[in-house]
Coordinates of C-alpha atoms in Angstrom, one line a residue:
Chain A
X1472 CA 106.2 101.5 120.1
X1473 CA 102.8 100.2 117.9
X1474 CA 102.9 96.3 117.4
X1475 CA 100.5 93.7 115.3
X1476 CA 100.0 90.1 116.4
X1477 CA 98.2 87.8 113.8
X1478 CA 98.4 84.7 116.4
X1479 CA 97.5 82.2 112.9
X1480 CA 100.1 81.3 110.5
X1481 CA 96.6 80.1 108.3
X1482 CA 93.3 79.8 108.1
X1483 CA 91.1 77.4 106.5
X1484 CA 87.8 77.5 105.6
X1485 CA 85.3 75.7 103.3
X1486 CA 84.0 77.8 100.0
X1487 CA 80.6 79.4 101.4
X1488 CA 81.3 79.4 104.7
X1489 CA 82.1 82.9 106.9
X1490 CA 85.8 83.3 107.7
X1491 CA 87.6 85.6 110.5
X1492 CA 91.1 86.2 109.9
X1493 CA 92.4 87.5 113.6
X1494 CA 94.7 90.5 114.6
X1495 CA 95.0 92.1 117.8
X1496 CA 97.4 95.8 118.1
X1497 CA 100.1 97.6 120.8
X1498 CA 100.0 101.4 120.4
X1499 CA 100.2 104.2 122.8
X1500 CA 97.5 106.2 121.2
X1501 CA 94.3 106.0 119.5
X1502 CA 94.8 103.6 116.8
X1503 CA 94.6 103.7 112.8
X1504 CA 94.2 100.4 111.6
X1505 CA 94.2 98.6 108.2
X1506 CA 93.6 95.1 106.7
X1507 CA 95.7 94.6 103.4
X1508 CA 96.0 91.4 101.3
X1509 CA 98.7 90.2 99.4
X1510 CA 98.2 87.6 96.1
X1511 CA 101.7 85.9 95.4
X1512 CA 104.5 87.9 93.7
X1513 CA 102.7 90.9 94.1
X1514 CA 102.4 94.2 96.2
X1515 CA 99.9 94.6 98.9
X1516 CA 96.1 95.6 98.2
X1517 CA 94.6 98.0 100.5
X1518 CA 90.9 96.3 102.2
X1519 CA 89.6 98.8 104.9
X1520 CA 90.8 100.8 107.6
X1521 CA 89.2 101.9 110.3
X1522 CA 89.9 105.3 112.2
X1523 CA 87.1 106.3 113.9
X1524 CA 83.4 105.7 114.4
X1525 CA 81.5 102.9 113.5
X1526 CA 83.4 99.7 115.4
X1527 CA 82.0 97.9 112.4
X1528 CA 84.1 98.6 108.8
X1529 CA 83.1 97.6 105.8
X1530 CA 85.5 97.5 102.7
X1531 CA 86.8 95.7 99.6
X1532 CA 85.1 92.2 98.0
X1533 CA 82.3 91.9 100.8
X1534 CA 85.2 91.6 104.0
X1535 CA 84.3 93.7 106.9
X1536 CA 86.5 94.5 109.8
X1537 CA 85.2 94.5 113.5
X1538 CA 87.6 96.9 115.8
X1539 CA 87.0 96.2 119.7
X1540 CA 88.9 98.6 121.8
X1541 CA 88.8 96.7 124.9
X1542 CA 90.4 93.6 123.3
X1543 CA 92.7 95.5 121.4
X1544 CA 91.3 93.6 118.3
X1545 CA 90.8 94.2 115.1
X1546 CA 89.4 90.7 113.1
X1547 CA 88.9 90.9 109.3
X1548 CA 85.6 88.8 108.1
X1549 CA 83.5 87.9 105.5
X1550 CA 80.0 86.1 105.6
X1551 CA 80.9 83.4 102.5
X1552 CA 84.1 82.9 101.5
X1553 CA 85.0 82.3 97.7
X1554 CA 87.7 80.4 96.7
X1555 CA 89.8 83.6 95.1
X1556 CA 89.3 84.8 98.7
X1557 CA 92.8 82.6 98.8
X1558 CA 95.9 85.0 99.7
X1559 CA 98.1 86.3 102.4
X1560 CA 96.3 89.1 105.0
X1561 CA 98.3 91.5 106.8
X1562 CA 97.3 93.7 109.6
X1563 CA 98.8 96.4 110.4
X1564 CA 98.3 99.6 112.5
X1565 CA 99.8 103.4 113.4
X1566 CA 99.0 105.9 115.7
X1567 CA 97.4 108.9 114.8
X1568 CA 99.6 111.2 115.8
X1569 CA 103.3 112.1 114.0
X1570 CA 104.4 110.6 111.1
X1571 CA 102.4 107.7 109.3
X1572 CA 104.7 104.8 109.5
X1573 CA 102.9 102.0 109.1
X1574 CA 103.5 99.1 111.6
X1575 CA 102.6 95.4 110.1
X1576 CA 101.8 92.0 111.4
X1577 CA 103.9 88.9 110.3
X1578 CA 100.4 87.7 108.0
X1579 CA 97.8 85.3 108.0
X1580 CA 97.4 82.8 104.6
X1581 CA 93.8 82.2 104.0
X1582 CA 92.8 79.2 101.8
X1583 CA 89.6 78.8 100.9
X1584 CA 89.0 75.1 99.9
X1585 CA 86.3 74.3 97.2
Chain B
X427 CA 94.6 107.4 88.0
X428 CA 98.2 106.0 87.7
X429 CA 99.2 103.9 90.3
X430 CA 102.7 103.2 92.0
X431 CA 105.2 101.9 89.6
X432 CA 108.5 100.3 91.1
X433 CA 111.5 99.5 88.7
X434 CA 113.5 96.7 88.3
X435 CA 111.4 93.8 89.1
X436 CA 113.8 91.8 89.9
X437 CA 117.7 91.9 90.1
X438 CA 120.5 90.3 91.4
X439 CA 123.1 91.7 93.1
X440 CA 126.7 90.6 95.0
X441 CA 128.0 90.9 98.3
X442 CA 129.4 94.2 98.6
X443 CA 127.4 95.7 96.0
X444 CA 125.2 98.8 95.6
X445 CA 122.0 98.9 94.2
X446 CA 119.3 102.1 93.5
X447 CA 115.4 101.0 93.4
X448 CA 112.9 104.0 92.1
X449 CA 109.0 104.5 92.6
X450 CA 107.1 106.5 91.4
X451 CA 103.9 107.3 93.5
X452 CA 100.4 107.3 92.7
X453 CA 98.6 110.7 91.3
X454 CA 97.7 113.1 94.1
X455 CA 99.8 111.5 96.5
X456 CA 102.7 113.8 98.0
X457 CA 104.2 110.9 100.4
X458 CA 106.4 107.8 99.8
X459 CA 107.0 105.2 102.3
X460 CA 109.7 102.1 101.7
X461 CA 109.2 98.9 102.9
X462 CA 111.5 95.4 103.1
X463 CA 109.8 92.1 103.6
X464 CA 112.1 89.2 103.8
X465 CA 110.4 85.6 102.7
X466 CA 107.7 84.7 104.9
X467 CA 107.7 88.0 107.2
X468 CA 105.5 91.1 106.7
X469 CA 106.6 94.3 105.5
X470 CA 109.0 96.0 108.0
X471 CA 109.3 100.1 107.4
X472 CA 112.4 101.3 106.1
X473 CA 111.7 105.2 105.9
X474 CA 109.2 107.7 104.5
X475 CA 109.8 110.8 102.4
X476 CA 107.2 113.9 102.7
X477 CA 108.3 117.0 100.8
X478 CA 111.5 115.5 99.8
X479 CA 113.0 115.2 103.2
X480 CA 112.9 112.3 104.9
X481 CA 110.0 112.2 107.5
X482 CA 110.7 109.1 109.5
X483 CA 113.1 106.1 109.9
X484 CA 112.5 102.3 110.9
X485 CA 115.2 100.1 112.3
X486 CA 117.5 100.0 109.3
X487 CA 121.2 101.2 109.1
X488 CA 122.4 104.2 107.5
X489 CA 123.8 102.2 104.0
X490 CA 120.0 102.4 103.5
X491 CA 119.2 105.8 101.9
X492 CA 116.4 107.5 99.9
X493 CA 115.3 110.7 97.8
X494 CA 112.7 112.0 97.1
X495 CA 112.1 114.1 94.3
X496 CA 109.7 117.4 93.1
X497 CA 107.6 115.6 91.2
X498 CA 107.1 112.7 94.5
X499 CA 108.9 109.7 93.1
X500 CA 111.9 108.3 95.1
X501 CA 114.7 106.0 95.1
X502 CA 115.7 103.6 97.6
X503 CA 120.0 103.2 98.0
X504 CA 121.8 100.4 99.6
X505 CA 125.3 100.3 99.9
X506 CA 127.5 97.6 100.6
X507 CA 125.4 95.1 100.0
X508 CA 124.6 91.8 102.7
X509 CA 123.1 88.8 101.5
X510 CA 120.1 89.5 104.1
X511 CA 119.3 92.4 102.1
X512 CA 117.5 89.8 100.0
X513 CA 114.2 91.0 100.0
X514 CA 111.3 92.1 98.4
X515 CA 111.3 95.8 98.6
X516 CA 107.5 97.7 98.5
X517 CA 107.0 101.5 97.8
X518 CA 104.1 103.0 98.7
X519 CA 102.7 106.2 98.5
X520 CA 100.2 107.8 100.2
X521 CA 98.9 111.6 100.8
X522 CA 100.3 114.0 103.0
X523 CA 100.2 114.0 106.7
X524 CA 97.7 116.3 108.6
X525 CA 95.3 115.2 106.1
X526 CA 92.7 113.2 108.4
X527 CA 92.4 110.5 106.2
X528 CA 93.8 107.7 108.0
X529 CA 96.8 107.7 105.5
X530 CA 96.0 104.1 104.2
X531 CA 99.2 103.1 101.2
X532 CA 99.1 102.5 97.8
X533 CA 102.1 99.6 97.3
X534 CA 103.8 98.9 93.9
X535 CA 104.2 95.6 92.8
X536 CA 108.1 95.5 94.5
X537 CA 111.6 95.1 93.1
X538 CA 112.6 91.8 94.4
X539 CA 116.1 91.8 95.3
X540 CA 118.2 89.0 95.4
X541 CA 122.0 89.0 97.1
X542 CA 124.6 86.3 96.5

């Protein structure tokens, strides 16, 4: 079985400064992992995914992702955060091998004060 | 490049009811994957369609069907409706296993389903 934990129900931070958003994973293999963010009402909007490589990920709208496979960890960040920064993360992992479902955290609301 | 499309928005529905949700996927993308997320939870995984056959199945009861069709658009079915069926339900599509690209989804905007 794969698992996510987001251990923060939110995270604030003031405009400018750097934010981490945390996740740590649960899966029997090597892991793919993803950071998505969700804006309210709406669908979820791919960030960055890592799968191999580089332990360092960048993706969308300057956040990078730092995978750490001792820790199991896998923390979303960005050096200055902007107020439209403001929105719901998700984590979320699957194992490389079989089929590609997609295993999500419970979230992580971001708000970015000016 | 069209993304996913999910229709209705929004509908509500009664107790006992059945309802039929459709996607269609993004271009280029062969796989559809259906997600539920209740009101303050993430997005728990239904089931995914590859090559019209169903390719994998989450923790949901059979009254929750799907199809997929040649052209890679789907439909979510769910019979006898419960009112924790109220939901927002996400389709996403993504390419094809075996692919090597991680197989990151594309999500529609979601049909949000309401149960009374």
């Amino acid at each position: 079985a794969q698992s996510v934990a987001q251990p923060e129900d939110q995270v604030n931070v003031a405009e400018g400064n750097p934010l981490t958003v945390k996740c740590t994973y649960s899966v029997s293999g090597n892991p793919y992992l993803f950071w998505y963010v969700q804006y309210p009402n709406r669908g979820l909007q791919f960030l960055l995914k890592y799968i191999t490589g580089d332990n360092l990920v960048k993706g969308s709208y300057g956040f990078e992702a730092e995978f750490n496979k001792s820790q199991t960890s896998f923390h979303l960040k960005k050096p200055s955060a902007l107020v439209s920064d403001s929105a719901l993360y998700f984590c979320a992992v699957r194992d490389m091998r079989g089929y590609q479902k997609v295993t999500f955290g419970i979230g992580t609301k971001l708000q970015v004060i000016p | 490049e069209t993304g996913v499309t999910q229709s209705p928005t929004h509908l509500i529905k009664t107790r006992g009811q059945q309802v039929t949700l459709r996607c269609s996927s993004q271009s280029g993308h062969n796989t559809v994957s259906w997600y539920q997320q209740a009101l303050g939870q993430g997005p728990q995984f239904i089931f995914q369609y590859y090559r019209e056959e169903e390719n994998g199945r989450g923790n949901f009861p059979p009254r929750f069907s799907g199809l997929q069709f040649p052209n890679y658009s789907s439909e979510l079915n769910v019979n006898a409706l419960e009112l924790d069926d109220s939901a927002l339900y996400l389709c996403a599509s993504s390419r094809g296993p075996g692919t090597g690209e991680g197989g990151e989804l594309f999500f529609g905007e979601g049909s949000r389903l309401t149960v009374l």
